[in-house]
mmCIF file of C-alpha atoms in Angstrom:
data_model
loop_
_atom_site.group_PDB
_atom_site.id
_atom_site.type_symbol
_atom_site.label_atom_id
_atom_site.label_comp_id
_atom_site.label_asym_id
_atom_site.label_seq_id
_atom_site.Cartn_x
_atom_site.Cartn_y
_atom_site.Cartn_z
ATOM 1 C CA MET E 22 -13.704 40.659 84.620
ATOM 2 C CA ASP E 23 -14.569 39.163 87.986
ATOM 3 C CA SER E 24 -16.908 36.383 87.012
ATOM 4 C CA ALA E 25 -18.760 34.065 89.355
ATOM 5 C CA VAL E 26 -16.472 31.698 91.294
ATOM 6 C CA SER E 27 -18.564 28.610 90.460
ATOM 7 C CA PHE E 28 -18.446 29.599 86.809
ATOM 8 C CA GLU E 29 -14.672 29.888 86.871
ATOM 9 C CA LYS E 30 -14.324 26.545 88.627
ATOM 10 C CA LEU E 31 -16.544 24.942 86.009
ATOM 11 C CA THR E 32 -14.611 26.518 83.124
ATOM 12 C CA GLU E 33 -11.370 25.333 84.730
ATOM 13 C CA GLN E 34 -12.688 21.758 84.916
ATOM 14 C CA PHE E 35 -13.531 21.774 81.208
ATOM 15 C CA ARG E 36 -10.240 23.494 80.399
ATOM 16 C CA ARG E 37 -8.346 20.491 81.767
ATOM 17 C CA MET E 38 -10.009 18.071 79.384
ATOM 18 C CA PRO E 39 -8.014 16.937 76.344
ATOM 19 C CA GLY E 40 -8.433 19.124 73.255
ATOM 20 C CA ILE E 41 -10.526 21.733 75.079
ATOM 21 C CA GLY E 42 -9.150 25.281 74.859
ATOM 22 C CA ALA E 43 -10.146 28.367 76.837
ATOM 23 C CA LYS E 44 -12.963 29.409 74.491
ATOM 24 C CA THR E 45 -14.497 25.943 74.200
ATOM 25 C CA ALA E 46 -14.272 25.495 77.966
ATOM 26 C CA MET E 47 -16.255 28.700 78.403
ATOM 27 C CA ARG E 48 -18.825 27.635 75.809
ATOM 28 C CA LEU E 49 -19.273 24.305 77.565
ATOM 29 C CA ALA E 50 -19.645 26.051 80.929
ATOM 30 C CA PHE E 51 -22.369 28.296 79.492
ATOM 31 C CA TYR E 52 -24.033 25.221 78.026
ATOM 32 C CA VAL E 53 -24.165 23.680 81.508
ATOM 33 C CA LEU E 54 -25.519 26.888 83.058
ATOM 34 C CA GLU E 55 -28.276 27.123 80.498
ATOM 35 C CA LEU E 56 -29.423 23.542 81.042
ATOM 36 C CA PRO E 57 -32.562 22.997 83.127
ATOM 37 C CA LYS E 58 -31.673 22.158 86.768
ATOM 38 C CA ASN E 59 -32.685 18.504 86.424
ATOM 39 C CA GLU E 60 -30.444 18.025 83.393
ATOM 40 C CA VAL E 61 -27.468 19.546 85.227
ATOM 41 C CA GLU E 62 -28.158 17.063 88.010
ATOM 42 C CA GLU E 63 -28.346 14.242 85.452
ATOM 43 C CA LEU E 64 -25.020 15.272 83.890
ATOM 44 C CA ALA E 65 -23.300 15.372 87.290
ATOM 45 C CA GLU E 66 -24.847 12.027 88.221
ATOM 46 C CA THR E 67 -23.789 10.363 84.949
ATOM 47 C CA ILE E 68 -20.197 11.456 85.557
ATOM 48 C CA ARG E 69 -20.274 10.287 89.159
ATOM 49 C CA GLU E 70 -21.901 6.973 88.214
ATOM 50 C CA ALA E 71 -19.381 6.308 85.439
ATOM 51 C CA GLY E 72 -16.559 6.998 87.879
ATOM 52 C CA GLU E 73 -18.068 4.640 90.429
ATOM 53 C CA LYS E 74 -19.361 1.783 88.317
ATOM 54 C CA ILE E 75 -16.907 1.435 85.478
ATOM 55 C CA HIS E 76 -13.961 -0.811 86.288
ATOM 56 C CA ARG E 77 -11.551 -3.040 84.458
ATOM 57 C CA CYS E 78 -12.817 -6.441 83.295
ATOM 58 C CA PRO E 79 -11.006 -8.966 85.550
ATOM 59 C CA VAL E 80 -10.161 -11.081 82.480
ATOM 60 C CA CYS E 81 -9.054 -8.658 79.748
ATOM 61 C CA CYS E 82 -8.834 -5.251 81.506
ATOM 62 C CA ASN E 83 -11.365 -3.709 79.080
ATOM 63 C CA LEU E 84 -13.623 -1.136 80.777
ATOM 64 C CA THR E 85 -17.018 -2.413 81.854
ATOM 65 C CA ASP E 86 -19.784 -1.760 84.359
ATOM 66 C CA GLU E 87 -20.751 -5.428 84.645
ATOM 67 C CA GLU E 88 -18.824 -8.323 86.125
ATOM 68 C CA LEU E 89 -17.221 -9.290 82.812
ATOM 69 C CA CYS E 90 -16.889 -7.052 79.755
ATOM 70 C CA PRO E 91 -19.268 -7.733 76.815
ATOM 71 C CA VAL E 92 -16.473 -9.308 74.756
ATOM 72 C CA CYS E 93 -15.318 -11.744 77.457
ATOM 73 C CA LYS E 94 -18.935 -12.586 78.292
ATOM 74 C CA ASN E 95 -19.747 -13.500 74.678
ATOM 75 C CA VAL E 96 -19.552 -17.306 74.329
ATOM 76 C CA ASN E 97 -19.557 -17.062 70.520
ATOM 77 C CA ARG E 98 -16.117 -15.460 70.424
ATOM 78 C CA LYS E 99 -12.866 -17.446 70.189
ATOM 79 C CA HIS E 100 -11.448 -17.243 73.677
ATOM 80 C CA GLY E 101 -8.201 -18.887 72.550
ATOM 81 C CA LEU E 102 -7.352 -15.921 70.310
ATOM 82 C CA ILE E 103 -6.213 -12.822 72.212
ATOM 83 C CA CYS E 104 -5.588 -9.462 70.559
ATOM 84 C CA VAL E 105 -3.333 -7.256 72.727
ATOM 85 C CA VAL E 106 -4.130 -3.537 72.428
ATOM 86 C CA GLU E 107 -2.773 -0.410 74.107
ATOM 87 C CA ASN E 108 -6.088 1.049 75.166
ATOM 88 C CA VAL E 109 -9.865 0.790 74.914
ATOM 89 C CA GLU E 110 -9.933 3.189 71.946
ATOM 90 C CA SER E 111 -7.838 0.678 69.944
ATOM 91 C CA LEU E 112 -10.172 -2.113 71.009
ATOM 92 C CA MET E 113 -13.153 -0.133 69.764
ATOM 93 C CA ALA E 114 -11.401 0.604 66.465
ATOM 94 C CA ILE E 115 -10.843 -3.139 65.906
ATOM 95 C CA GLU E 116 -14.429 -3.957 66.953
ATOM 96 C CA ASN E 117 -15.654 -1.433 64.388
ATOM 97 C CA THR E 118 -14.045 -3.405 61.574
ATOM 98 C CA LYS E 119 -16.398 -6.313 62.488
ATOM 99 C CA GLU E 120 -13.590 -8.606 61.242
ATOM 100 C CA TYR E 121 -12.311 -9.934 64.530
ATOM 101 C CA GLY E 122 -13.922 -12.823 66.402
ATOM 102 C CA GLY E 123 -11.408 -13.341 69.199
ATOM 103 C CA VAL E 124 -11.063 -11.632 72.559
ATOM 104 C CA TYR E 125 -8.774 -8.834 73.745
ATOM 105 C CA HIS E 126 -6.235 -7.857 76.314
ATOM 106 C CA VAL E 127 -6.024 -4.142 77.116
ATOM 107 C CA LEU E 128 -2.563 -3.049 78.309
ATOM 108 C CA HIS E 129 -3.629 0.449 79.443
ATOM 109 C CA GLY E 130 -0.349 1.856 78.193
ATOM 110 C CA VAL E 131 2.869 0.894 76.449
ATOM 111 C CA ILE E 132 6.367 0.329 77.734
ATOM 112 C CA SER E 133 8.135 3.649 77.352
ATOM 113 C CA PRO E 134 11.471 4.151 79.146
ATOM 114 C CA LEU E 135 11.453 7.886 78.332
ATOM 115 C CA ASP E 136 8.141 8.345 80.153
ATOM 116 C CA GLU E 137 9.273 5.996 82.923
ATOM 117 C CA VAL E 138 6.601 3.430 82.073
ATOM 118 C CA GLY E 139 8.018 -0.032 82.653
ATOM 119 C CA PRO E 140 6.587 -3.532 82.067
ATOM 120 C CA GLU E 141 5.165 -3.559 85.596
ATOM 121 C CA ASP E 142 3.049 -0.437 84.858
ATOM 122 C CA ILE E 143 0.918 -2.085 82.187
ATOM 123 C CA THR E 144 -1.306 -5.166 82.514
ATOM 124 C CA LEU E 145 1.356 -7.754 81.624
ATOM 125 C CA LYS E 146 0.907 -9.747 84.822
ATOM 126 C CA GLU E 147 -2.756 -10.278 83.926
ATOM 127 C CA LEU E 148 -1.845 -11.313 80.370
ATOM 128 C CA LEU E 149 0.750 -13.777 81.614
ATOM 129 C CA ALA E 150 -1.791 -15.266 84.031
ATOM 130 C CA ARG E 151 -4.297 -15.741 81.190
ATOM 131 C CA VAL E 152 -1.767 -17.518 78.980
ATOM 132 C CA ASN E 153 -0.499 -19.638 81.893
ATOM 133 C CA GLU E 154 -4.036 -20.783 82.570
ATOM 134 C CA GLY E 155 -3.959 -22.525 79.191
ATOM 135 C CA GLY E 156 -6.326 -22.650 76.223
ATOM 136 C CA VAL E 157 -4.687 -19.700 74.451
ATOM 137 C CA GLU E 158 -3.605 -20.556 70.900
ATOM 138 C CA GLU E 159 -2.557 -17.240 69.466
ATOM 139 C CA VAL E 160 -1.759 -13.762 70.741
ATOM 140 C CA ILE E 161 -1.960 -10.968 68.161
ATOM 141 C CA MET E 162 0.148 -7.916 69.030
ATOM 142 C CA ALA E 163 -1.889 -4.881 67.983
ATOM 143 C CA THR E 164 0.129 -2.129 69.652
ATOM 144 C CA GLY E 165 0.975 0.980 67.587
ATOM 145 C CA SER E 166 3.679 0.960 64.923
ATOM 146 C CA ASN E 167 5.727 3.627 66.714
ATOM 147 C CA VAL E 168 8.840 3.008 68.841
ATOM 148 C CA GLU E 169 6.949 2.326 72.099
ATOM 149 C CA GLY E 170 4.403 0.093 70.387
ATOM 150 C CA GLU E 171 7.184 -1.932 68.763
ATOM 151 C CA LEU E 172 9.142 -2.213 71.985
ATOM 152 C CA THR E 173 6.067 -3.412 73.854
ATOM 153 C CA ALA E 174 5.250 -5.956 71.136
ATOM 154 C CA MET E 175 8.818 -7.321 71.239
ATOM 155 C CA TYR E 176 8.800 -7.507 75.020
ATOM 156 C CA ILE E 177 5.505 -9.382 75.165
ATOM 157 C CA SER E 178 6.553 -11.693 72.341
ATOM 158 C CA LYS E 179 9.723 -12.667 74.265
ATOM 159 C CA MET E 180 7.701 -13.116 77.415
ATOM 160 C CA LEU E 181 5.104 -15.423 75.814
ATOM 161 C CA LYS E 182 7.120 -17.530 73.378
ATOM 162 C CA PRO E 183 8.651 -19.819 76.065
ATOM 163 C CA LEU E 184 5.073 -20.722 77.015
ATOM 164 C CA GLY E 185 4.536 -22.270 73.567
ATOM 165 C CA VAL E 186 1.916 -19.812 72.383
ATOM 166 C CA LYS E 187 1.897 -18.423 68.838
ATOM 167 C CA VAL E 188 2.572 -14.656 68.826
ATOM 168 C CA THR E 189 1.712 -12.606 65.709
ATOM 169 C CA ARG E 190 1.849 -8.923 64.785
ATOM 170 C CA LEU E 191 -0.564 -6.812 62.708
ATOM 171 C CA ALA E 192 0.598 -6.433 59.084
ATOM 172 C CA TYR E 193 2.570 -3.360 58.054
ATOM 173 C CA GLY E 194 2.145 -1.860 54.642
ATOM 174 C CA LEU E 195 0.485 0.818 52.598
ATOM 175 C CA PRO E 196 -2.761 2.227 53.944
ATOM 176 C CA VAL E 197 -5.676 1.295 51.691
ATOM 177 C CA GLY E 198 -6.431 3.998 49.121
ATOM 178 C CA SER E 199 -3.025 5.664 49.398
ATOM 179 C CA ASP E 200 -0.740 6.756 46.565
ATOM 180 C CA LEU E 201 2.590 4.984 46.390
ATOM 181 C CA GLN E 202 4.496 8.196 45.677
ATOM 182 C CA TYR E 203 3.360 9.777 48.955
ATOM 183 C CA ALA E 204 4.183 6.805 51.196
ATOM 184 C CA ASP E 205 7.128 7.320 53.536
ATOM 185 C CA SER E 206 10.142 5.148 52.836
ATOM 186 C CA VAL E 207 9.914 3.128 56.080
ATOM 187 C CA THR E 208 6.306 2.148 55.371
ATOM 188 C CA LEU E 209 7.202 1.355 51.771
ATOM 189 C CA SER E 210 10.151 -0.855 52.685
ATOM 190 C CA ARG E 211 7.944 -2.703 55.198
ATOM 191 C CA ALA E 212 5.335 -3.169 52.458
ATOM 192 C CA ILE E 213 7.998 -4.684 50.203
ATOM 193 C CA GLN E 214 9.288 -7.000 52.950
ATOM 194 C CA GLY E 215 5.771 -8.121 53.787
ATOM 195 C CA ARG E 216 4.650 -8.685 50.163
ATOM 196 C CA GLN E 217 2.172 -11.493 49.686
ATOM 197 C CA ALA E 218 1.438 -13.939 46.853
ATOM 198 C CA LEU E 219 -1.472 -12.984 44.590
ATOM 199 C CA MET F 13 -19.431 -3.034 69.922
ATOM 200 C CA ASP F 14 -21.411 -3.431 73.112
ATOM 201 C CA SER F 15 -19.634 -1.067 75.424
ATOM 202 C CA ALA F 16 -20.436 -0.419 79.056
ATOM 203 C CA VAL F 17 -23.821 1.257 79.607
ATOM 204 C CA SER F 18 -22.391 3.924 81.937
ATOM 205 C CA PHE F 19 -19.729 4.669 79.336
ATOM 206 C CA GLU F 20 -22.312 5.120 76.612
ATOM 207 C CA LYS F 21 -24.433 7.363 78.818
ATOM 208 C CA LEU F 22 -21.374 9.473 79.584
ATOM 209 C CA THR F 23 -20.392 9.721 75.912
ATOM 210 C CA GLU F 24 -23.972 10.682 75.077
ATOM 211 C CA GLN F 25 -23.885 13.493 77.658
ATOM 212 C CA PHE F 26 -20.712 14.949 76.125
ATOM 213 C CA ARG F 27 -22.083 14.421 72.628
ATOM 214 C CA ARG F 28 -24.934 16.824 73.384
ATOM 215 C CA MET F 29 -22.598 19.672 74.230
ATOM 216 C CA PRO F 30 -22.072 22.393 71.611
ATOM 217 C CA GLY F 31 -19.226 21.710 69.187
ATOM 218 C CA ILE F 32 -18.525 18.222 70.552
ATOM 219 C CA GLY F 33 -18.636 15.465 67.929
ATOM 220 C CA ALA F 34 -18.730 11.702 68.416
ATOM 221 C CA LYS F 35 -14.935 11.262 68.585
ATOM 222 C CA THR F 36 -14.348 14.136 70.987
ATOM 223 C CA ALA F 37 -17.211 12.926 73.178
ATOM 224 C CA MET F 38 -15.533 9.542 73.411
ATOM 225 C CA ARG F 39 -12.149 11.113 74.182
ATOM 226 C CA LEU F 40 -13.709 13.181 76.952
ATOM 227 C CA ALA F 41 -15.459 10.108 78.372
ATOM 228 C CA PHE F 42 -12.146 8.238 78.470
ATOM 229 C CA TYR F 43 -10.566 11.240 80.143
ATOM 230 C CA VAL F 44 -13.194 11.070 82.890
ATOM 231 C CA LEU F 45 -12.733 7.313 83.317
ATOM 232 C CA GLU F 46 -8.995 7.683 83.682
ATOM 233 C CA LEU F 47 -9.284 10.372 86.360
ATOM 234 C CA PRO F 48 -8.692 9.340 89.976
ATOM 235 C CA LYS F 49 -12.009 8.677 91.789
ATOM 236 C CA ASN F 50 -11.782 11.851 93.887
ATOM 237 C CA GLU F 51 -11.295 14.025 90.796
ATOM 238 C CA VAL F 52 -14.329 12.466 89.106
ATOM 239 C CA GLU F 53 -16.275 13.304 92.261
ATOM 240 C CA GLU F 54 -14.904 16.861 92.162
ATOM 241 C CA LEU F 55 -15.906 17.276 88.508
ATOM 242 C CA ALA F 56 -19.450 16.046 89.195
ATOM 243 C CA GLU F 57 -19.675 18.281 92.266
ATOM 244 C CA THR F 58 -18.447 21.372 90.372
ATOM 245 C CA ILE F 59 -21.142 20.840 87.753
ATOM 246 C CA ARG F 60 -23.829 20.284 90.360
ATOM 247 C CA GLU F 61 -22.687 23.292 92.389
ATOM 248 C CA ALA F 62 -22.631 25.563 89.347
ATOM 249 C CA GLY F 63 -26.146 24.425 88.464
ATOM 250 C CA GLU F 64 -27.347 25.099 92.001
ATOM 251 C CA LYS F 65 -25.532 28.288 92.928
ATOM 252 C CA ILE F 66 -25.330 30.302 89.750
ATOM 253 C CA HIS F 67 -28.369 32.454 89.136
ATOM 254 C CA ARG F 68 -29.221 35.678 87.373
ATOM 255 C CA CYS F 69 -28.227 38.926 89.067
ATOM 256 C CA PRO F 70 -31.537 40.506 90.175
ATOM 257 C CA VAL F 71 -30.424 43.845 88.728
ATOM 258 C CA CYS F 72 -28.792 43.148 85.361
ATOM 259 C CA CYS F 73 -29.473 39.410 84.754
ATOM 260 C CA ASN F 74 -25.735 38.649 84.474
ATOM 261 C CA LEU F 75 -24.844 35.235 85.900
ATOM 262 C CA THR F 76 -23.505 35.239 89.436
ATOM 263 C CA ASP F 77 -23.198 33.050 92.507
ATOM 264 C CA GLU F 78 -23.475 35.966 94.935
ATOM 265 C CA GLU F 79 -26.418 38.216 95.680
ATOM 266 C CA LEU F 80 -25.425 40.814 93.088
ATOM 267 C CA CYS F 81 -23.065 40.260 90.150
ATOM 268 C CA PRO F 82 -19.523 41.728 90.442
ATOM 269 C CA VAL F 83 -20.341 44.548 87.994
ATOM 270 C CA CYS F 84 -23.505 45.701 89.768
ATOM 271 C CA LYS F 85 -21.763 45.409 93.152
ATOM 272 C CA ASN F 86 -18.887 47.640 92.044
ATOM 273 C CA VAL F 87 -19.539 51.183 93.338
ATOM 274 C CA ASN F 88 -16.842 52.626 91.074
ATOM 275 C CA ARG F 89 -18.822 51.921 87.928
ATOM 276 C CA LYS F 90 -21.299 54.361 86.378
ATOM 277 C CA HIS F 91 -24.665 52.919 87.291
ATOM 278 C CA GLY F 92 -26.465 55.461 85.083
ATOM 279 C CA LEU F 93 -24.891 53.981 81.946
ATOM 280 C CA ILE F 94 -26.365 50.633 80.877
ATOM 281 C CA CYS F 95 -24.964 48.515 78.057
ATOM 282 C CA VAL F 96 -27.577 46.055 76.767
ATOM 283 C CA VAL F 97 -26.068 42.762 75.545
ATOM 284 C CA GLU F 98 -27.555 39.546 74.196
ATOM 285 C CA ASN F 99 -25.707 37.170 76.480
ATOM 286 C CA VAL F 100 -22.984 36.810 79.101
ATOM 287 C CA GLU F 101 -20.391 36.003 76.422
ATOM 288 C CA SER F 102 -20.944 39.470 74.897
ATOM 289 C CA LEU F 103 -20.648 41.029 78.353
ATOM 290 C CA MET F 104 -17.321 39.283 78.867
ATOM 291 C CA ALA F 105 -16.089 40.417 75.449
ATOM 292 C CA ILE F 106 -16.841 44.035 76.359
ATOM 293 C CA GLU F 107 -15.262 43.634 79.805
ATOM 294 C CA ASN F 108 -12.124 42.324 78.111
ATOM 295 C CA THR F 109 -11.680 45.615 76.242
ATOM 296 C CA LYS F 110 -11.289 47.305 79.671
ATOM 297 C CA GLU F 111 -12.814 50.387 77.974
ATOM 298 C CA TYR F 112 -16.244 50.343 79.518
ATOM 299 C CA GLY F 113 -17.013 51.744 82.960
ATOM 300 C CA GLY F 114 -20.788 51.453 83.030
ATOM 301 C CA VAL F 115 -23.021 48.538 83.959
ATOM 302 C CA TYR F 116 -24.861 45.971 81.827
ATOM 303 C CA HIS F 117 -28.198 44.465 81.107
ATOM 304 C CA VAL F 118 -28.155 40.882 79.799
ATOM 305 C CA LEU F 119 -31.146 40.050 77.596
ATOM 306 C CA HIS F 120 -30.487 36.285 77.478
ATOM 307 C CA GLY F 121 -31.623 36.205 73.871
ATOM 308 C CA VAL F 122 -32.813 38.400 71.022
ATOM 309 C CA ILE F 123 -36.231 38.980 69.570
ATOM 310 C CA SER F 124 -36.527 36.555 66.675
ATOM 311 C CA PRO F 125 -39.969 35.953 65.161
ATOM 312 C CA LEU F 126 -38.645 33.024 63.093
ATOM 313 C CA ASP F 127 -37.521 31.210 66.246
ATOM 314 C CA GLU F 128 -40.713 32.260 68.045
ATOM 315 C CA VAL F 129 -38.796 34.394 70.532
ATOM 316 C CA GLY F 130 -40.872 37.442 71.367
ATOM 317 C CA PRO F 131 -40.178 40.515 73.549
ATOM 318 C CA GLU F 132 -41.653 38.695 76.560
ATOM 319 C CA ASP F 133 -39.050 35.908 76.265
ATOM 320 C CA ILE F 134 -36.057 38.141 76.949
ATOM 321 C CA THR F 135 -35.374 40.294 80.023
ATOM 322 C CA LEU F 136 -37.118 43.457 78.763
ATOM 323 C CA LYS F 137 -39.435 43.712 81.760
ATOM 324 C CA GLU F 138 -36.390 43.893 84.048
ATOM 325 C CA LEU F 139 -34.752 46.536 81.827
ATOM 326 C CA LEU F 140 -37.911 48.654 81.780
ATOM 327 C CA ALA F 141 -38.140 48.430 85.581
ATOM 328 C CA ARG F 142 -34.526 49.635 85.929
ATOM 329 C CA VAL F 143 -35.087 52.614 83.657
ATOM 330 C CA ASN F 144 -38.418 53.445 85.352
ATOM 331 C CA GLU F 145 -36.676 53.494 88.717
ATOM 332 C CA GLY F 146 -34.733 56.514 87.469
ATOM 333 C CA GLY F 147 -31.072 57.486 87.502
ATOM 334 C CA VAL F 148 -30.370 55.980 84.075
ATOM 335 C CA GLU F 149 -28.832 58.502 81.658
ATOM 336 C CA GLU F 150 -27.877 56.405 78.677
ATOM 337 C CA VAL F 151 -28.613 52.940 77.345
ATOM 338 C CA ILE F 152 -26.111 51.573 74.805
ATOM 339 C CA MET F 153 -27.557 48.910 72.516
ATOM 340 C CA ALA F 154 -24.816 46.323 72.023
ATOM 341 C CA THR F 155 -26.810 43.555 70.381
ATOM 342 C CA GLY F 156 -25.332 41.873 67.274
ATOM 343 C CA SER F 157 -25.352 43.563 63.874
ATOM 344 C CA ASN F 158 -27.475 40.829 62.313
ATOM 345 C CA VAL F 159 -31.227 41.013 61.614
ATOM 346 C CA GLU F 160 -32.323 39.813 65.060
ATOM 347 C CA GLY F 161 -29.817 42.067 66.848
ATOM 348 C CA GLU F 162 -31.025 45.069 64.836
ATOM 349 C CA LEU F 163 -34.675 44.259 65.437
ATOM 350 C CA THR F 164 -34.086 43.928 69.166
ATOM 351 C CA ALA F 165 -32.154 47.207 69.289
ATOM 352 C CA MET F 166 -34.960 49.025 67.443
ATOM 353 C CA TYR F 167 -37.623 47.515 69.686
ATOM 354 C CA ILE F 168 -35.830 48.497 72.893
ATOM 355 C CA SER F 169 -35.055 51.949 71.540
ATOM 356 C CA LYS F 170 -38.779 52.560 70.849
ATOM 357 C CA MET F 171 -39.656 51.181 74.257
ATOM 358 C CA LEU F 172 -37.223 53.426 76.154
ATOM 359 C CA LYS F 173 -37.352 56.729 74.260
ATOM 360 C CA PRO F 174 -40.713 57.828 75.712
ATOM 361 C CA LEU F 175 -39.083 57.559 79.142
ATOM 362 C CA GLY F 176 -36.664 60.326 78.228
ATOM 363 C CA VAL F 177 -33.517 58.215 78.319
ATOM 364 C CA LYS F 178 -30.752 58.546 75.718
ATOM 365 C CA VAL F 179 -30.448 55.383 73.617
ATOM 366 C CA THR F 180 -27.290 54.784 71.561
ATOM 367 C CA ARG F 181 -25.984 51.986 69.346
ATOM 368 C CA LEU F 182 -22.456 50.599 68.951
ATOM 369 C CA ALA F 183 -20.666 52.063 65.923
ATOM 370 C CA TYR F 184 -20.688 50.185 62.624
ATOM 371 C CA GLY F 185 -17.708 50.282 60.346
ATOM 372 C CA LEU F 186 -14.593 48.532 59.200
ATOM 373 C CA PRO F 187 -13.032 46.074 61.627
ATOM 374 C CA VAL F 188 -9.653 47.346 62.789
ATOM 375 C CA GLY F 189 -6.772 45.955 60.722
ATOM 376 C CA SER F 190 -8.948 45.029 57.751
ATOM 377 C CA ASP F 191 -8.299 45.739 54.083
ATOM 378 C CA LEU F 192 -10.825 47.991 52.404
ATOM 379 C CA GLN F 193 -10.979 45.830 49.278
ATOM 380 C CA TYR F 194 -12.166 42.810 51.245
ATOM 381 C CA ALA F 195 -14.924 44.574 53.202
ATOM 382 C CA ASP F 196 -18.477 43.626 52.241
ATOM 383 C CA SER F 197 -20.508 46.412 50.658
ATOM 384 C CA VAL F 198 -23.020 46.722 53.514
ATOM 385 C CA THR F 199 -20.258 47.226 56.082
ATOM 386 C CA LEU F 200 -18.507 49.662 53.758
ATOM 387 C CA SER F 201 -21.628 51.757 53.148
ATOM 388 C CA ARG F 202 -22.238 51.860 56.926
ATOM 389 C CA ALA F 203 -18.631 52.987 57.388
ATOM 390 C CA ILE F 204 -19.176 55.814 54.905
ATOM 391 C CA GLN F 205 -22.463 56.896 56.552
ATOM 392 C CA GLY F 206 -20.844 56.853 59.973
ATOM 393 C CA ARG F 207 -17.680 58.752 58.958
ATOM 394 C CA GLN F 208 -16.206 60.958 61.608
ATOM 395 C CA ALA F 209 -14.245 64.232 61.576
ATOM 396 C CA LEU F 210 -10.478 63.839 61.906
#
C-alpha cells in the first residue's frame, strides 16, 4: 500500500539497525507514532545529544560524554595495568565481572586483512603513546579468541615487548559449567596446554 | 560500570520500545554512536519529522502525512464499502492481500472493559459521522477474533444497524494450509457453522 512518506522513512531508519527486520522496524515506527509529541521530541533529542556529546576518552578511547571516561577518572584503579579490548561492549563485559581493577584501552576494531583493516585503522598509536609515557607495568590482551583477535594480540605484543612492558593474554580453556565431551578439540587442547597446578 | 550519561539515556530510550531487551537496546545505542554525525542527525530528524507530520486522516483515522490518507484519496476505490480495523497494522495486512477495493476505518483500539477502554476511547464517533453522511452501503467488521474484537464488532453492529447499513464480519474458519487434526475445537466448530456450498 502507499503509506505515509514520513512513516516509510522512519521504518527505513529502524530497518538499518542491527538485528532489526522489516516487521520489527514497522512495530518500532508505530511505537514512535503512538508516543505523545513531547516524548517523540525527547527521543529525537536523546539521539542527537548522544551523537553530539559522546566522544572517545583521550586516554583509553572508551566512549564518554565527560572529559575523561569514568574508568580513567577513577583514582582507585591501577593505572599501570591496561586491558586491551576490541570494543566498548567487551569493556562492559569485563566491568560486569567486577574482578578487574586496572584500566582499559579500546581498539575500536581488530586487525583484519580480509576486511582491509590494518594496524593504522585501530587505536594502536594511542596505545603506544600511553606505554611510551611510562608507568605501565602490564598490558593484558583481551581481544577475541578468533583469527583476527589472535592476530591483533600477536601484533600488539610484538609492538610493546621492545618497550620492556609485560604483555599477557586472557586464559583459554573450558567455559565454566561446560561438559568435557561437548568441548571442541581446539578448546580442549588449549585447556590441556594451559593446565594449572591444584 | 559507570558509563556515559548520554549513552545510558539512549539505551533507556531503546529499552522502552516494544520487543527490545537490555542487550538489544545496548546494541542499538552502539549502532547510533558509531554512525557518522550527519546520519545521527538524520535519524533524529526523521523521528522528529514523523512525530510532527504524521496525523490521523480526517476521514478514516489512518495515519498519513498528507491531508487525506492514500486510500481515502484514491478515487478508484469503493468509498461506500468500509472495512473497520483495530489499528494501522491490520489495515496494512489487508492491503497486502491486494483483494480489497474499499476504504477503511481505523478504530485505534478495541472496546475492552478490563483495560478501561470504552466506546468513547476509540474512533466510533468518526465512524458514525461517516455513515450518517450517507453513501455507505456496507461496513465489514475486521476486528480480531478474540473477546475484545468480538465485543467491539457486536457493539458497532448494534450501533450501525438502525441506520440501515449492511454490517458484515470477516469469515471464521480453518487457516489455509492447516491440518484439521491440529485445529482447536472453537475454530473447528466455527468452520462447520460457516460451511459453504461447493
